[in-house]
Tab-separated table of C-alpha atoms in Angstrom:
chain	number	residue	atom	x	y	z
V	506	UNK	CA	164.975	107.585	-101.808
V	507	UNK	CA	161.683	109.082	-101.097
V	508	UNK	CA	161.234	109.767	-97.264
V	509	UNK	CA	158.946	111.939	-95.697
V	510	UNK	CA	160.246	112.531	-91.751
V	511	UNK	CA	157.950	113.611	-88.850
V	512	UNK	CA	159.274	114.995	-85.552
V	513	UNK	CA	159.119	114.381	-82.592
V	514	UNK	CA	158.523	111.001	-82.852
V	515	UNK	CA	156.638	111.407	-79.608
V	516	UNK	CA	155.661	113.637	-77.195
V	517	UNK	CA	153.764	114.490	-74.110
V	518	UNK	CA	151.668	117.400	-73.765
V	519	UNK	CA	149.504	119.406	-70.746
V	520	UNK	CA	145.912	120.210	-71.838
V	521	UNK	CA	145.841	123.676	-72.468
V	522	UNK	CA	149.418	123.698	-74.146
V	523	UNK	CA	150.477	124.326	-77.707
V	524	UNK	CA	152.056	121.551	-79.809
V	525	UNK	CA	153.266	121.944	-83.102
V	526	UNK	CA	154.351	118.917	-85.196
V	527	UNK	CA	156.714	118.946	-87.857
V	528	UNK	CA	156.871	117.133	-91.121
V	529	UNK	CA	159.689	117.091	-93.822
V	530	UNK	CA	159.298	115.861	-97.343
V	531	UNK	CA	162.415	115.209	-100.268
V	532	UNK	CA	159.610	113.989	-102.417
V	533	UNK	CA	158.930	117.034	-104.033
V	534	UNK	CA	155.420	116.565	-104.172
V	535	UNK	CA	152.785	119.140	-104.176
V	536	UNK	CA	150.490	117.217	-101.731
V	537	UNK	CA	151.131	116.972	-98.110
V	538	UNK	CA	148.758	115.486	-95.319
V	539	UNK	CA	147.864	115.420	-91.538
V	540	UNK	CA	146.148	112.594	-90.683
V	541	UNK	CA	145.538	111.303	-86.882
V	542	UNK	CA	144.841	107.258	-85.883
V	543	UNK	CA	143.099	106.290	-83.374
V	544	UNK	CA	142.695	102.595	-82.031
V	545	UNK	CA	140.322	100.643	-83.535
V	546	UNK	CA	139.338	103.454	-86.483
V	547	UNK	CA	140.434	104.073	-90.047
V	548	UNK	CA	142.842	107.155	-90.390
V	549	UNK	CA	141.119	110.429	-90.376
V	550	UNK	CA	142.255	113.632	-92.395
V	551	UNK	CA	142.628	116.848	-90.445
V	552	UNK	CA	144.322	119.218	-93.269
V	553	UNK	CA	146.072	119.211	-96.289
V	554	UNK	CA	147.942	121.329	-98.711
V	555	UNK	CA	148.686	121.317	-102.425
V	556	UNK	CA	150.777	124.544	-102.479
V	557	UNK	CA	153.318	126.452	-100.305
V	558	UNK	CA	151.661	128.919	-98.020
V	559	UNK	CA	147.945	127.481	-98.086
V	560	UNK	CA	146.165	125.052	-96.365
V	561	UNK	CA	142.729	123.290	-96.853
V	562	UNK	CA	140.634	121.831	-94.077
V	563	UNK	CA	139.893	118.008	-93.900
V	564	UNK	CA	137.461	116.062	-92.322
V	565	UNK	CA	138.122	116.736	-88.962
V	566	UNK	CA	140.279	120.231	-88.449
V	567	UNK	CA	138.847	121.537	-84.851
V	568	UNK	CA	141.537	122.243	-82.702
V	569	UNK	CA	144.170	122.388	-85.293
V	570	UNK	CA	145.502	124.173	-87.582
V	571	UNK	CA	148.213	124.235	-89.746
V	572	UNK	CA	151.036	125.591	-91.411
V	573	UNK	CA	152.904	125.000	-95.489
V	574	UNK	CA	155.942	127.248	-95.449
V	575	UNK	CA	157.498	125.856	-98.050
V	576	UNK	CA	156.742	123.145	-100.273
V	577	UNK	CA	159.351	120.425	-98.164
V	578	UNK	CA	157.834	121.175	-94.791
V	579	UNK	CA	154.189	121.303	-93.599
V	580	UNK	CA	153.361	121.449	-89.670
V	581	UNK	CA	150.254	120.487	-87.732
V	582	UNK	CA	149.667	122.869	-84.512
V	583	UNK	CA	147.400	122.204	-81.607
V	584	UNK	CA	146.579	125.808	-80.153
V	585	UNK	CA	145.321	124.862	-76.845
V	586	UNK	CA	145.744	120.480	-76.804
V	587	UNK	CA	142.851	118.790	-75.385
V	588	UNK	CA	142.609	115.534	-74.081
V	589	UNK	CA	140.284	114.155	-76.376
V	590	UNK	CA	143.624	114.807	-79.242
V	591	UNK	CA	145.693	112.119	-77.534
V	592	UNK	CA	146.332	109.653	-80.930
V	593	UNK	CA	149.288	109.251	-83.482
V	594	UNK	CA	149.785	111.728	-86.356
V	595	UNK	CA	150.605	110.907	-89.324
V	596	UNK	CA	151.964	113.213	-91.923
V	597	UNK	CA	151.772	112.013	-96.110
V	598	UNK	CA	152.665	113.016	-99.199
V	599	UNK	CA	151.690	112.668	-102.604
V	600	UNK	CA	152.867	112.360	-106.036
V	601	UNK	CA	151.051	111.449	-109.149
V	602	UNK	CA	151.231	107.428	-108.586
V	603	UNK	CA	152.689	107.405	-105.254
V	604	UNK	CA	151.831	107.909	-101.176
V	605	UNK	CA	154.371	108.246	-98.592
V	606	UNK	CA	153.669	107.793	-95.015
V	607	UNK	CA	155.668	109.395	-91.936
V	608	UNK	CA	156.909	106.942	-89.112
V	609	UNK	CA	154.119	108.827	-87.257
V	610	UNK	CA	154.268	111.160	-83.810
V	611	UNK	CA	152.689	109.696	-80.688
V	612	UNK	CA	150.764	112.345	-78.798
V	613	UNK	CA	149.723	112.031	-74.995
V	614	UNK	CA	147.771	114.486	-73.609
V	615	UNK	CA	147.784	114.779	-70.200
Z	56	UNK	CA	129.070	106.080	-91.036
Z	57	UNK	CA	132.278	104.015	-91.999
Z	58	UNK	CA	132.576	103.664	-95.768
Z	59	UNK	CA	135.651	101.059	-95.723
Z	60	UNK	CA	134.943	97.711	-93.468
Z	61	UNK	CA	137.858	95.622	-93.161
Z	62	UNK	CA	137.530	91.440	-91.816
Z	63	UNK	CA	138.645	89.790	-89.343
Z	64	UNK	CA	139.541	92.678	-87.115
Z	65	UNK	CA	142.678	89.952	-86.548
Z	66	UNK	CA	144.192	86.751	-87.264
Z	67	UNK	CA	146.520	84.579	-86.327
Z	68	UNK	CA	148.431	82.358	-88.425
Z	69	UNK	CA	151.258	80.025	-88.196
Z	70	UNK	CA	154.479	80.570	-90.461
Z	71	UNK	CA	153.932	79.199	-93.703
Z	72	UNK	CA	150.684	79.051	-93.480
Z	73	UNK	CA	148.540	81.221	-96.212
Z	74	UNK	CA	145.662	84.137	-95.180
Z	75	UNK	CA	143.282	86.211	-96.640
Z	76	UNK	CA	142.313	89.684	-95.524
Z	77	UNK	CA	138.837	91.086	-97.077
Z	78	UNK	CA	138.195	94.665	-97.720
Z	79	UNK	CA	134.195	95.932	-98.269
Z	80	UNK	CA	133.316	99.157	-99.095
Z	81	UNK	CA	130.634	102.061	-99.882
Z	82	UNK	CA	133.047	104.760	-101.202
Z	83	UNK	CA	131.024	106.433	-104.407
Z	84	UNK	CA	132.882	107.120	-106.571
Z	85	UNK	CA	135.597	104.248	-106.476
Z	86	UNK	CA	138.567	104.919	-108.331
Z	87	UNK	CA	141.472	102.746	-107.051
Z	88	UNK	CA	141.756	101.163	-103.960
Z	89	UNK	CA	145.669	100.425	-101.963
Z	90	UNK	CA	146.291	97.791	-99.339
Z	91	UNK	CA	148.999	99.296	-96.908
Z	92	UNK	CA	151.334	97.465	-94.522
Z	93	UNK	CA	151.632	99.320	-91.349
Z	94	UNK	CA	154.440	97.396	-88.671
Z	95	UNK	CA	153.963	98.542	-85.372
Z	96	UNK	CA	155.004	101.524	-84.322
Z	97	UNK	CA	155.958	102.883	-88.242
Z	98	UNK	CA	154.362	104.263	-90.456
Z	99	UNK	CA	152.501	102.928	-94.052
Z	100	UNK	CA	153.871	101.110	-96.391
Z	101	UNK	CA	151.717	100.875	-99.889
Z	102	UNK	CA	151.982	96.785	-100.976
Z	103	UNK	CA	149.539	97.349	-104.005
Z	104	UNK	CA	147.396	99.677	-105.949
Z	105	UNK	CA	144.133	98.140	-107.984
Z	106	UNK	CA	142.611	100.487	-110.282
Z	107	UNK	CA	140.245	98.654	-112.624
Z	108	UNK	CA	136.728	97.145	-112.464
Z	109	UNK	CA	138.178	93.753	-111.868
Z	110	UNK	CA	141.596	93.840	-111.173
Z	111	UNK	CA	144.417	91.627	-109.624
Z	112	UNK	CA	147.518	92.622	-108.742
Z	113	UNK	CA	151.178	90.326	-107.704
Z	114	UNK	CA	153.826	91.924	-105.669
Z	115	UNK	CA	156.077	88.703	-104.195
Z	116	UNK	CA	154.130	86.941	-101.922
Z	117	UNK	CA	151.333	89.173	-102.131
Z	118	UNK	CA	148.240	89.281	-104.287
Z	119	UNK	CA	145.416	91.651	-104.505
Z	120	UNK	CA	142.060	90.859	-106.433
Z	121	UNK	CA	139.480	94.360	-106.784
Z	122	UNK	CA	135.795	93.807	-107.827
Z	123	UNK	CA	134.357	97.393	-107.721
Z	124	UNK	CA	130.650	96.021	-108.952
Z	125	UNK	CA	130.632	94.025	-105.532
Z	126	UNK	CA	132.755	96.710	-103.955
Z	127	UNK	CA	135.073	94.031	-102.279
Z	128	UNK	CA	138.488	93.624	-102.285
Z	129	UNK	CA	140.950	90.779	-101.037
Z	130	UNK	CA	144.855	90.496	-99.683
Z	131	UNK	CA	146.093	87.031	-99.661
Z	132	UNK	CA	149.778	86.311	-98.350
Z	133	UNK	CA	151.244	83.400	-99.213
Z	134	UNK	CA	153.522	81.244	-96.871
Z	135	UNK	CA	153.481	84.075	-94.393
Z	136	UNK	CA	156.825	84.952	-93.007
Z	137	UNK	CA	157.159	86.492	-88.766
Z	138	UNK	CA	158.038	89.335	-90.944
Z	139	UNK	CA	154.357	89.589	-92.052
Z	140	UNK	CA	153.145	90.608	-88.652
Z	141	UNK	CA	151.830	93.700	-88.713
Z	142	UNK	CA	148.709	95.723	-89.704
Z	143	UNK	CA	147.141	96.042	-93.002
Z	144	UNK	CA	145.365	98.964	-94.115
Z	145	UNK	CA	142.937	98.922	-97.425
Z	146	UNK	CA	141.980	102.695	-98.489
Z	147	UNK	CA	139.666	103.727	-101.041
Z	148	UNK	CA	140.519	106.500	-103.560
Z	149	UNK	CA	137.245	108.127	-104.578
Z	150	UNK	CA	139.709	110.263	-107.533
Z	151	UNK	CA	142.611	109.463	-109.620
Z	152	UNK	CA	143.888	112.682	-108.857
Z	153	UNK	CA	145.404	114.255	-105.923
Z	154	UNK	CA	142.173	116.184	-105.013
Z	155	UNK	CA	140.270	112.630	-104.238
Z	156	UNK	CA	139.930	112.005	-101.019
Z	157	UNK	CA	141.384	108.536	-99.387
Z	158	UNK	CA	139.125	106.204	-96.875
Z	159	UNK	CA	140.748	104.448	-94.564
Z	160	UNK	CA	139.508	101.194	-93.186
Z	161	UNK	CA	140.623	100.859	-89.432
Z	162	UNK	CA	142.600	98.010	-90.977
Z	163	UNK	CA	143.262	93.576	-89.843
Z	164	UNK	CA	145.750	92.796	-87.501
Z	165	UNK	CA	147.499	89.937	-88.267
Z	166	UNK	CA	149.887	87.765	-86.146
Z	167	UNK	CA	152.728	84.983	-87.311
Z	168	UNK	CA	153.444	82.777	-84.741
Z	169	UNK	CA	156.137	80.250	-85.144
């Protein structure tokens, strides 16, 4: 069955600390995606990959970064976390037809 | 600006009862557009894909209509379940392939009560 797993499902963070969210895929798909939700807005993309050991920006990648070590896993990383990046992330990916979400990582910054 | 409006913001219906949830939208181009379910606290779940100029779509007790010259889209659940409660998501595909981008509409809330 496809799955795509995020961890940790949730976490708190101090501003000014690293975090580094993890995503795992047994789709075998090419595609992978960050994307963060915040209340009351559409889901926003912060990076993607098609390919092990690149990344692309998205819409909104300032304060992130992130990392495609091989094609199964794909990790979002917050450098220095700010307030303003409290939200849930959501990690997807894609196939020629199909979408798969994560379950999603709850983020408080604090 | 956002590019995919979704109406009402939320609803509440009574089990059994039937709803529709509307989708508008300014994504150019507009390939296919997806409704999602998203339960709270979980992640999406895709419930339909429409691809063509006018399109409708069945999957149990949902249906999907498309009509890309009006740019509107609908969800209608029939004889909605407690189960139903949740959020659903419409997002635009502006490519058929995996370099489009997807457009998220901030999605309708909607509540079964018994």
């Amino acid at each position: 069955e496809a799955a795509v797993t995020q961890s940790p499902r949730s976490k708190v963070a101090v501003t000014g600390g690293k975090v580094t969210l993890s995503c795992h895929q047994t789709n075998n798909h090419d595609y992978m995606y960050w994307y963060r939700q915040d209340t009351g807005h559409g889901l926003r993309l912060i990076h993607y990959s098609y390919v092990a050991d690149s990344t692309e920006k998205g819409d909104i990648p300032d304060g992130y970064k992130a990392s495609r070590p091989s094609q199964e896993n794909f990790s979002l990383i917050l450098e220095l976390a700010s307030l303003s990046q409290t939200a849930v992330y959501f990690c997807a990916s894609k196939g020629l037809n199909t979408l798969y979400f994560g379950a999603g990582t709850r983020l408080s910054v604090l | 600006k956002t590019q995919v409006e979704q109406s009402p913001q939320s609803l509440v219906v009574r089990q059994g009862e039937n709803c529709v949830l509307q989708c508008n939208y300014s994504v150019t181009p507009d390939n296919h557009l997806r409704w999602f379910k998203q339960d709270t606290g979980k992640g999406l779940v895709s419930l339909t894909v429409l691809v063509d100029q006018k399109d409708k779509t069945s999957n149990g007790r949902y249906s999907a209509t498309l009509d890309k010259d009006a740019k509107h889209s609908t969800l209608h659940i029939t004889a909605t379940l407690l189960d139903d409660t949740a959020t659903y998501i419409c997002v635009v595909g502006d490519r058929g392939s995996a370099l489009g981008r997807l457009h998220f509409g901030a999605g309708t809330q909607l509540i079964v009560i018994p």
